[in-house]
Tab-separated table of C-alpha atoms in Angstrom:
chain	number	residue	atom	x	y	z
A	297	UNK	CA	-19.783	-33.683	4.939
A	298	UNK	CA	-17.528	-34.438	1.989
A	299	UNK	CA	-14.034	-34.440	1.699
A	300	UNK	CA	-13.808	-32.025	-0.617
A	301	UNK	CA	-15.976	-29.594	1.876
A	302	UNK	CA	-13.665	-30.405	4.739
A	303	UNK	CA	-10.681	-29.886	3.212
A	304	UNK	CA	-12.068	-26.538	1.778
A	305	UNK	CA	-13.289	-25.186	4.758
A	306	UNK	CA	-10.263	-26.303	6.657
A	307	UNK	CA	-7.959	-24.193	4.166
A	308	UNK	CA	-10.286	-21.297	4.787
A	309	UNK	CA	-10.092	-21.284	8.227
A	310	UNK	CA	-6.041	-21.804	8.010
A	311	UNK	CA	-6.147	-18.490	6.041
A	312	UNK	CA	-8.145	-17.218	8.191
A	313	UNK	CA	-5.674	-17.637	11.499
A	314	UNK	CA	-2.772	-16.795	8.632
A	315	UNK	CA	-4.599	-13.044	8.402
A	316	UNK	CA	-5.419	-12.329	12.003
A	317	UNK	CA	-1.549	-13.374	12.874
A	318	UNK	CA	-0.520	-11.103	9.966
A	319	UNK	CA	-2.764	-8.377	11.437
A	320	UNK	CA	-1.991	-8.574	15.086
A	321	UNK	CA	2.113	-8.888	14.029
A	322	UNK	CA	1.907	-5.476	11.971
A	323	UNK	CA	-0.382	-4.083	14.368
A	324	UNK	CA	2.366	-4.475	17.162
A	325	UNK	CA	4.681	-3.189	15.072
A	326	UNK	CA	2.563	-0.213	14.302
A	327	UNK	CA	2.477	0.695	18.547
A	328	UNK	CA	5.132	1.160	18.594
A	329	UNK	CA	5.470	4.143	17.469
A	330	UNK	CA	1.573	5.490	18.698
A	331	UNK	CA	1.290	9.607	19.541
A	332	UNK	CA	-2.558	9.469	20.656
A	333	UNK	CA	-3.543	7.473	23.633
A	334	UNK	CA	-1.018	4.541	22.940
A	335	UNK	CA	-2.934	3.157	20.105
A	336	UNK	CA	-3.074	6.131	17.247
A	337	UNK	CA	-0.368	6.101	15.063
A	338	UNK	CA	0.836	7.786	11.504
A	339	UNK	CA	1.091	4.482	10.276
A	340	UNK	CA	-1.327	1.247	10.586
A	341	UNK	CA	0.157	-1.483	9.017
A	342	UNK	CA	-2.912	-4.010	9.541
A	343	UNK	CA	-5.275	-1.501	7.558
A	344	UNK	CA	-2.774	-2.295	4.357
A	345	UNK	CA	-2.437	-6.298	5.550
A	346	UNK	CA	-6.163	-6.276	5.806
A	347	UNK	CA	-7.158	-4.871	2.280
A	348	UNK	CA	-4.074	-6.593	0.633
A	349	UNK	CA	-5.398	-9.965	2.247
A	350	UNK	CA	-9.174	-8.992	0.880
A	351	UNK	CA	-8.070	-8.647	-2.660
A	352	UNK	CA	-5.924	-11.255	-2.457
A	353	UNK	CA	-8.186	-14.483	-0.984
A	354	UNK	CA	-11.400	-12.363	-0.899
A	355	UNK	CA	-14.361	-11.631	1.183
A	356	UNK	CA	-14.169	-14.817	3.241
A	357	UNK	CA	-11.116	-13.822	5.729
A	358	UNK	CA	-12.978	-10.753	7.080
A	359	UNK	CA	-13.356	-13.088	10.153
A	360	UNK	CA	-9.441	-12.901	10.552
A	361	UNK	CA	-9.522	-9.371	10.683
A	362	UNK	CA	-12.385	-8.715	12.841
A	363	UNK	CA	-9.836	-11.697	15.270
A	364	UNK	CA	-6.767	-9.871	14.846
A	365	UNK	CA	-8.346	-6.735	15.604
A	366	UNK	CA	-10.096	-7.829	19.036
A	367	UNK	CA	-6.614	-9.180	19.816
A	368	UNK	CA	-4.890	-5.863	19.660
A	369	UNK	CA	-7.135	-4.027	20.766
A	370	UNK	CA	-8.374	-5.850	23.951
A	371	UNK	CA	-5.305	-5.127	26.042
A	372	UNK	CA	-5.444	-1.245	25.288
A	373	UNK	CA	-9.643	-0.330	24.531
A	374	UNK	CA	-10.910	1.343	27.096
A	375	UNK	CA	-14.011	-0.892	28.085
A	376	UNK	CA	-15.301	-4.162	26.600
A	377	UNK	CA	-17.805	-2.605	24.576
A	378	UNK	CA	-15.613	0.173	23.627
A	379	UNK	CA	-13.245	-2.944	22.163
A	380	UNK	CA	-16.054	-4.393	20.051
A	381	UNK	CA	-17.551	-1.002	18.529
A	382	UNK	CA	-13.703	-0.287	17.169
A	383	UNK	CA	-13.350	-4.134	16.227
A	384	UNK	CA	-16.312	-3.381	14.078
A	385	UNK	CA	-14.988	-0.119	12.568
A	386	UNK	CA	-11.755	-1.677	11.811
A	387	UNK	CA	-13.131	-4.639	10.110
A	388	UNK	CA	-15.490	-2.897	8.355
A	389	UNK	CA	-13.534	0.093	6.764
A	390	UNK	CA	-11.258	-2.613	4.644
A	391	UNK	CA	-14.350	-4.448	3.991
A	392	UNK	CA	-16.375	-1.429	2.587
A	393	UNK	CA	-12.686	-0.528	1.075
A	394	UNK	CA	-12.632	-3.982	-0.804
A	395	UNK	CA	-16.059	-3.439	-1.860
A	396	UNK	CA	-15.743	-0.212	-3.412
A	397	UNK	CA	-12.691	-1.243	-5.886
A	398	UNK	CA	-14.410	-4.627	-6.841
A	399	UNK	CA	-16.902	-2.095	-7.924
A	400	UNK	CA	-14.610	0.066	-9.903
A	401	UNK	CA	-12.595	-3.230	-11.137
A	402	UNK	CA	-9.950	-2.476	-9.639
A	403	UNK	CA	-7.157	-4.799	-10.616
A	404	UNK	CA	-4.127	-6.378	-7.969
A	405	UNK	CA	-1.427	-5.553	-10.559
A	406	UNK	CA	-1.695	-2.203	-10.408
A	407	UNK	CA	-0.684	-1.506	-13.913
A	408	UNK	CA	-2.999	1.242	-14.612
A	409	UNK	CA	-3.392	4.510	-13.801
A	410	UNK	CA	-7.269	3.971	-12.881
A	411	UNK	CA	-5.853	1.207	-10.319
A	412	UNK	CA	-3.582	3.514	-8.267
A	413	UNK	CA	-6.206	6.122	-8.580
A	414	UNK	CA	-8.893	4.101	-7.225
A	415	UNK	CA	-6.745	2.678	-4.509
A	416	UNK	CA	-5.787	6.281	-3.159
A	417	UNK	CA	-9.493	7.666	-3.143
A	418	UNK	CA	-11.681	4.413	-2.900
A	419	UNK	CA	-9.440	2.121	-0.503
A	420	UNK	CA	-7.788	4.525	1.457
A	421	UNK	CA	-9.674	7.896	1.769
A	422	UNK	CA	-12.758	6.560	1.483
A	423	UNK	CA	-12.819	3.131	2.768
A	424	UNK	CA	-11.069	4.697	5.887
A	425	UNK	CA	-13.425	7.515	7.257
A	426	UNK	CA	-15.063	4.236	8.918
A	427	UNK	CA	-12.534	3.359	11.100
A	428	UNK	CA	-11.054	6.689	12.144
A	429	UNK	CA	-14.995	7.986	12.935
A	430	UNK	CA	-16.209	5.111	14.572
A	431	UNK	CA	-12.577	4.669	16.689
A	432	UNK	CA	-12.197	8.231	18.044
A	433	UNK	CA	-16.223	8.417	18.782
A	434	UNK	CA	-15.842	5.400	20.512
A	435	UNK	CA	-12.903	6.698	22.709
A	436	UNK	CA	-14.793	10.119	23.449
A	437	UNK	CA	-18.372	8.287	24.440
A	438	UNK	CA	-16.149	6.054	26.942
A	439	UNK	CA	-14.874	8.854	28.355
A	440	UNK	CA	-11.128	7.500	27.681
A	441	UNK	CA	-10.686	11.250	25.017
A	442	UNK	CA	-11.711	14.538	25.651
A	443	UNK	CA	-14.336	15.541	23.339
A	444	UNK	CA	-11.611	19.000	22.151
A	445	UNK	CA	-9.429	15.798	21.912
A	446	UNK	CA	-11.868	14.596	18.857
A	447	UNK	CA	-10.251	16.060	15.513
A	448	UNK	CA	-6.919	15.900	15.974
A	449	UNK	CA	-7.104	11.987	17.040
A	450	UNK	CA	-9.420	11.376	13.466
A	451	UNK	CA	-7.384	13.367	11.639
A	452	UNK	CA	-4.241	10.941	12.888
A	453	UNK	CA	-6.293	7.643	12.903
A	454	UNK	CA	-7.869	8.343	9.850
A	455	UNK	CA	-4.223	9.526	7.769
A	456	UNK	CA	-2.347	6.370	9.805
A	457	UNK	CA	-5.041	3.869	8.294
A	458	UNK	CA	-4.925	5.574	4.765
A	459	UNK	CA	-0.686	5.820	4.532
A	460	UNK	CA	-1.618	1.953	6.037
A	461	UNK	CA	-3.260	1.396	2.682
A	462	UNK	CA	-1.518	3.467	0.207
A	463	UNK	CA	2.242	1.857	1.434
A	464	UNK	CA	1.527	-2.014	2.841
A	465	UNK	CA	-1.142	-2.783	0.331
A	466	UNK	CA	1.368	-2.070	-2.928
A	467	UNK	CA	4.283	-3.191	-1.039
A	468	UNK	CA	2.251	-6.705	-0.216
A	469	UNK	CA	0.093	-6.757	-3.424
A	470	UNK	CA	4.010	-6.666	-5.545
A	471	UNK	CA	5.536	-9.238	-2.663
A	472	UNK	CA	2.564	-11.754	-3.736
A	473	UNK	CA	3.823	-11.301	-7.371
A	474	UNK	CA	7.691	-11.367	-6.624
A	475	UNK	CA	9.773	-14.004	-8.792
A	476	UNK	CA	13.366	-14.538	-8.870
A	477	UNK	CA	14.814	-12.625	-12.508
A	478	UNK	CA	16.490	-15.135	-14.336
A	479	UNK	CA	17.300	-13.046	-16.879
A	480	UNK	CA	18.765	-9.967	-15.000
A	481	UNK	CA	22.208	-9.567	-15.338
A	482	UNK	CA	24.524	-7.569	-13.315
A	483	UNK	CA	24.360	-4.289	-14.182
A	484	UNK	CA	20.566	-4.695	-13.193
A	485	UNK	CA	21.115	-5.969	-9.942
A	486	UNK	CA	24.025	-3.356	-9.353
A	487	UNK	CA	21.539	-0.899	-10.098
A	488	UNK	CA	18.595	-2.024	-7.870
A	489	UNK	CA	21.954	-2.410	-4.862
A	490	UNK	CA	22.354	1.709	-5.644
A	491	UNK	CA	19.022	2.425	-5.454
A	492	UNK	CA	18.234	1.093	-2.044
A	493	UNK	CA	21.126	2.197	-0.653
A	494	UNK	CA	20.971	6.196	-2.420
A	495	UNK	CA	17.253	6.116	-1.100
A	496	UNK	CA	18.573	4.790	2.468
A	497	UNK	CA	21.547	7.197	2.584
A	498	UNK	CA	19.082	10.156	1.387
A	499	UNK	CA	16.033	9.390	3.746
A	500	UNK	CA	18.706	9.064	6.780
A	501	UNK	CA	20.430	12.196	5.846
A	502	UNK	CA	17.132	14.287	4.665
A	503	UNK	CA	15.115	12.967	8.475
A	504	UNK	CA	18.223	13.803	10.513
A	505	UNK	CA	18.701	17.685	9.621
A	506	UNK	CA	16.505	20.793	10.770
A	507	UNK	CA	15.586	21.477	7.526
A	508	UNK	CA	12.559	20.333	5.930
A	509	UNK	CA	13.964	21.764	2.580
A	510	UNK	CA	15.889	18.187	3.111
A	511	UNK	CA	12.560	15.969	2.609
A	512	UNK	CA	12.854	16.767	-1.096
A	513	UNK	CA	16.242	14.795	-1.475
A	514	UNK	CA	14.180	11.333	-1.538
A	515	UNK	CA	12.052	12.358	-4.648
A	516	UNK	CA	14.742	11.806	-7.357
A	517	UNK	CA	15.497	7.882	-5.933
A	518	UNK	CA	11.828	7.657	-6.447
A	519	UNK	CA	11.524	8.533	-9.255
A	520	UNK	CA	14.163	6.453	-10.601
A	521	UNK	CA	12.544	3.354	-8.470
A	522	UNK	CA	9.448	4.085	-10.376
A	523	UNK	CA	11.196	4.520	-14.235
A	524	UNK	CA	13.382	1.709	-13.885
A	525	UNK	CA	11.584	-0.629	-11.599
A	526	UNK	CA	7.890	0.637	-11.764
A	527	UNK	CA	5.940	-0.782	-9.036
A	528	UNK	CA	8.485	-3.554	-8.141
A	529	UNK	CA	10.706	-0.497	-7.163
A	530	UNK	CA	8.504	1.969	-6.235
A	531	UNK	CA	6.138	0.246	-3.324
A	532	UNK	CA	9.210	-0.669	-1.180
A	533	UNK	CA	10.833	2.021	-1.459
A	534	UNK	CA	8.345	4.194	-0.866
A	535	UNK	CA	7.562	1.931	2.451
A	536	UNK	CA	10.971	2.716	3.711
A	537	UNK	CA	10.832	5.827	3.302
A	538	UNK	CA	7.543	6.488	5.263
A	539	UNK	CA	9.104	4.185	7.789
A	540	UNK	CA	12.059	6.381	8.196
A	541	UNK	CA	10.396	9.515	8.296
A	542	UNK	CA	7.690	7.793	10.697
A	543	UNK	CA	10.759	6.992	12.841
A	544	UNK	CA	12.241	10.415	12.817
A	545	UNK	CA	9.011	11.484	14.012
A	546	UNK	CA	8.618	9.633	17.100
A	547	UNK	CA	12.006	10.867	18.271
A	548	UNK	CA	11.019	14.205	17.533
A	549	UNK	CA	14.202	14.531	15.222
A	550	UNK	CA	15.798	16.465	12.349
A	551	UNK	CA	12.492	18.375	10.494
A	552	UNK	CA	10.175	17.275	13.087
A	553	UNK	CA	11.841	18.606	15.927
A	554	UNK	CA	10.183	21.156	17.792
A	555	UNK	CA	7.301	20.598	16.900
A	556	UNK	CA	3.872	20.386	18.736
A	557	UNK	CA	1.784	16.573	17.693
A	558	UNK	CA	-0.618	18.971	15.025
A	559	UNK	CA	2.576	20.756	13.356
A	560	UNK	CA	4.717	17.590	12.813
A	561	UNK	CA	1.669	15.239	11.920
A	562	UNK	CA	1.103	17.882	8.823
A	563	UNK	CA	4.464	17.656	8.061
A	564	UNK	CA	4.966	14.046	8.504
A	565	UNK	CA	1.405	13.139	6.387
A	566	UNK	CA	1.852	15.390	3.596
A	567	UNK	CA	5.678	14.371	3.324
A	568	UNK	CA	4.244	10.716	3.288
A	569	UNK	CA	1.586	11.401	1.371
A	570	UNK	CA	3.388	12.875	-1.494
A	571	UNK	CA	6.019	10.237	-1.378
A	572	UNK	CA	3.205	7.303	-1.766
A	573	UNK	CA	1.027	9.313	-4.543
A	574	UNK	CA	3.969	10.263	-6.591
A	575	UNK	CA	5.577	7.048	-6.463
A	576	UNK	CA	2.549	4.329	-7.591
A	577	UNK	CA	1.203	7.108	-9.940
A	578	UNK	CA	4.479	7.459	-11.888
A	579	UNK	CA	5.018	3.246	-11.774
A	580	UNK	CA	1.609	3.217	-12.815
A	581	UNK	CA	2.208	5.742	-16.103
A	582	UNK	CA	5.161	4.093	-16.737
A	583	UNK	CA	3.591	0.223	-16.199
A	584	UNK	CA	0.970	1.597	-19.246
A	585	UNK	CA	3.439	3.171	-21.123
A	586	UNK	CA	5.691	0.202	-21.473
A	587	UNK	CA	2.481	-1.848	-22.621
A	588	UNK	CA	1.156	0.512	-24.706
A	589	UNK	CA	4.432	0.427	-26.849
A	590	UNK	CA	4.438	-3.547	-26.209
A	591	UNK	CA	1.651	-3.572	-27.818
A	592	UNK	CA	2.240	-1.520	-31.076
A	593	UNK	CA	5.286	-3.279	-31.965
A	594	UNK	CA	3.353	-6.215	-31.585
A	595	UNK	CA	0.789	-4.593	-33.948
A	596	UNK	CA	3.361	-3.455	-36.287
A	597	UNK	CA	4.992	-6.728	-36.803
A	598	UNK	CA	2.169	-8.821	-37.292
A	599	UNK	CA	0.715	-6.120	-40.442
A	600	UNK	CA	4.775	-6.684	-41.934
A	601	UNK	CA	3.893	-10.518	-41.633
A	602	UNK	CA	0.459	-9.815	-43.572
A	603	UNK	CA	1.725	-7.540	-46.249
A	604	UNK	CA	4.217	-10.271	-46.869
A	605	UNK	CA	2.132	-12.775	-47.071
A	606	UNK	CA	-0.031	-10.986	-49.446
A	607	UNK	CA	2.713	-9.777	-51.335
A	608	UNK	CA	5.618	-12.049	-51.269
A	609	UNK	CA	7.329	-10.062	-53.781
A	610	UNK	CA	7.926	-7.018	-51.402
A	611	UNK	CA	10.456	-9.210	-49.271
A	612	UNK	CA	12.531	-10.164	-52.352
A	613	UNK	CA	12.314	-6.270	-53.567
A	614	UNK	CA	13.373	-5.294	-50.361
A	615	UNK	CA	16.979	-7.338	-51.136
C-alpha cells in the first residue's frame, strides 16, 4: 500500500471517530431532556450533526454514524437486535436525507431559497420518516411500547429528528463557514451584542409566562437576525430559541404548563417549527436579494465602462 493510500485512509477513518464522537456528544445532550421511554426527545441533535457531517466530508463517514448511534443506543435499546434495527434506521434516514439533496443540488451555503426549501422537505421531512418508523416499530415488536403507544412516539421521534435537521444542520453548516470580520466596526458588533441578548431576554420572558400569546415576542429578533445577519444570524439564533423553549418544556413551565405530552408537543413543534422555517427562509430571500442587486450594479458598471470606451467623448461631455 502506498503512502499516499495510507495516509488517505488514515484521515478517513480519523473523521470517521471525529463524527461518531460528535454524534454520541449531541446525542447525550439530546437525553437529556427525552419525554418517551428515555430516549424520544423534541430535539435530536445527532440527526442535524449527522447530515451536516454528510454534506460536509460526504458519503464516506456513514460508518461514524452507524458507531455513534450503536453507542447511544446500546445502554438504553431494549434488546440487542432491537439496538441494531434502530442503528440502521438512524444511519440510514441522514443517508437517504443526503442523497435526496445531492439530487436536487442542494448547495451547503444555503443562499437560495431552493436550498432552505429542499432542506425542510427533502432532509428533514422526508429523509426522517426512516428513522422515526423503523425506531418506534422496533420498540413496539420488542414489546418495550404499547402498540396505542405507536403514534404519539413517531409523531415525537419523527418532529425531534426533523427540528434535529432544520436547527443543527444550518447552525453547523454556517459554523464550518465562520471567519473572524475584519472589517466590522463597532456599531456592527454592538448590534449583533443586542440581538443575542433581546432574543435571550425575549425567549426567557415569552417561555416563563402562561401565555402562549408570549411565543410571538421572539419573531421580531428573528427577523432582524435574518435582515441584518441572514443566515450567520438567523441559524443560531433560531437554535437558542428551540433550546429554550425545549427547556421550558421539560419543566413543564410558562405556556407548556399543564399540559398533557400530546398538547405541549403541538405546541412546542409548531412553535419550533415556525421559528426554524421563518428564520432560514427569510435569510435565504434576503441572501438572494443582496446578490441579485450585487450583481446588477456589477452589470451596470461594467456597460458605463463599455459606452465609454466606445465613446470617449461622453465622459468629457459629462464635465
Amino acid at each position: 500500500m502506498r503512502k499516499a493510500e495510507i495516509v488517505r485512509y488514515g484521515s478517513a477513518a480519523l473523521w470517521i471517530l471525529a463524527v461518531a464522537a460528535a454524534y454520541y456528544g449531541s446525542a447525550r445532550l439530546g437525553l437529556l431532556q427525552q419525554l418517551v421511554r428515555g430516549q424520544v426527545t423534541p430535539l435530536w441533535p445527532p440527526t442535524g450533526v449527522a447530515l451536516a457531517g454528510l454534506l460536509v466530508l460526504g458519503l464516506r463517514i456513514w460508518p461514524g454514524i452507524a458507531l455513534g448511534a450503536f453507542l447511544v443506543n446500546v445502554s438504553i435499546g431494549p434488546s440487542p437486535l432491537a439496538v441494531l434495527a434502530i442503528v440502521a434506521g438512524n444511519t440510514l434516514a441522514p443517508v437517504c436525507a443526503y442523497l435526496l439533496l445531492r439530487r436536487a443540488k442542494f448547495r451547503n451555503e444555503l443562499d437560495r431559497l431552493r436550498d432552505v426549501l429542499a432542506l425542510v422537505f427533502l432532509g428533514a421531512l422526508a429523509g426522517m420518516l426512516i428513522s422515526s418508523t423503523v425506531g418506534s416499530g422496533v420498540l413496539v415488536l420488542a414489546g418495550a411500547l404499547q402498540a396505542s403507544n405507536f403514534w404519539p412516539t413517531w409523531s415525537v421521534w419523527w418532529t425531534g429528528d426533523a427540528m434535529g435537521v432544520l436547527v443543527v444542520t444550518p447552525f453547523l453548516l454556517v459554523l464550518r463557514r465562520a471567519r473572524w470580520p475584519r472589517n466590522a466596526g463597532l456599531s456592527r458588533w454592538i448590534e449583533a451584542v443586542a440581538l443575542a441578548l433581546g432574543t435571550l431576554f425575549a425567549t426567557i420572558l415569552a417561555t416563563s409566562t402562561a401565555s402562549s400569546a408570549l411565543l410571538f415576542l421572539v419573531f421580531p429578533f428573528l427577523i432582524w437576525a435574518a435582515f441584518r445577519f441572514q443566515l450567520a444570524g438567523a441559524a443560531p439564533c433560531a437554535l437558542g430559541v428551540s433550546t429554550l423553549a425545549i427547556l421550558a418544556a421539560a419543566r413543564e413551565a410558562g405556556p407548556f404548563a399543564g399540559q398533557d405530552l400530546f398538547a405541549s408537543m403541538v405546541t412546542l413543534q409548531a412553535f419550533n417549527g415556525t421559528t426554524a422555517l421563518m428564520a432560514l427562509l427569510l435569510a435565504a430571500v434576503i441572501t438572494e436579494r443582496n446578490k441579485t442587486h450585487e450583481e446588477l450594479a456589477r452589470v451596470c458598471t461594467r456597460l458605463l465602462e463599455m459606452v465609454a470606451f466606445i465613446d470617449p467623448r461622453s465622459d468629457s461631455n459629462d464635465g
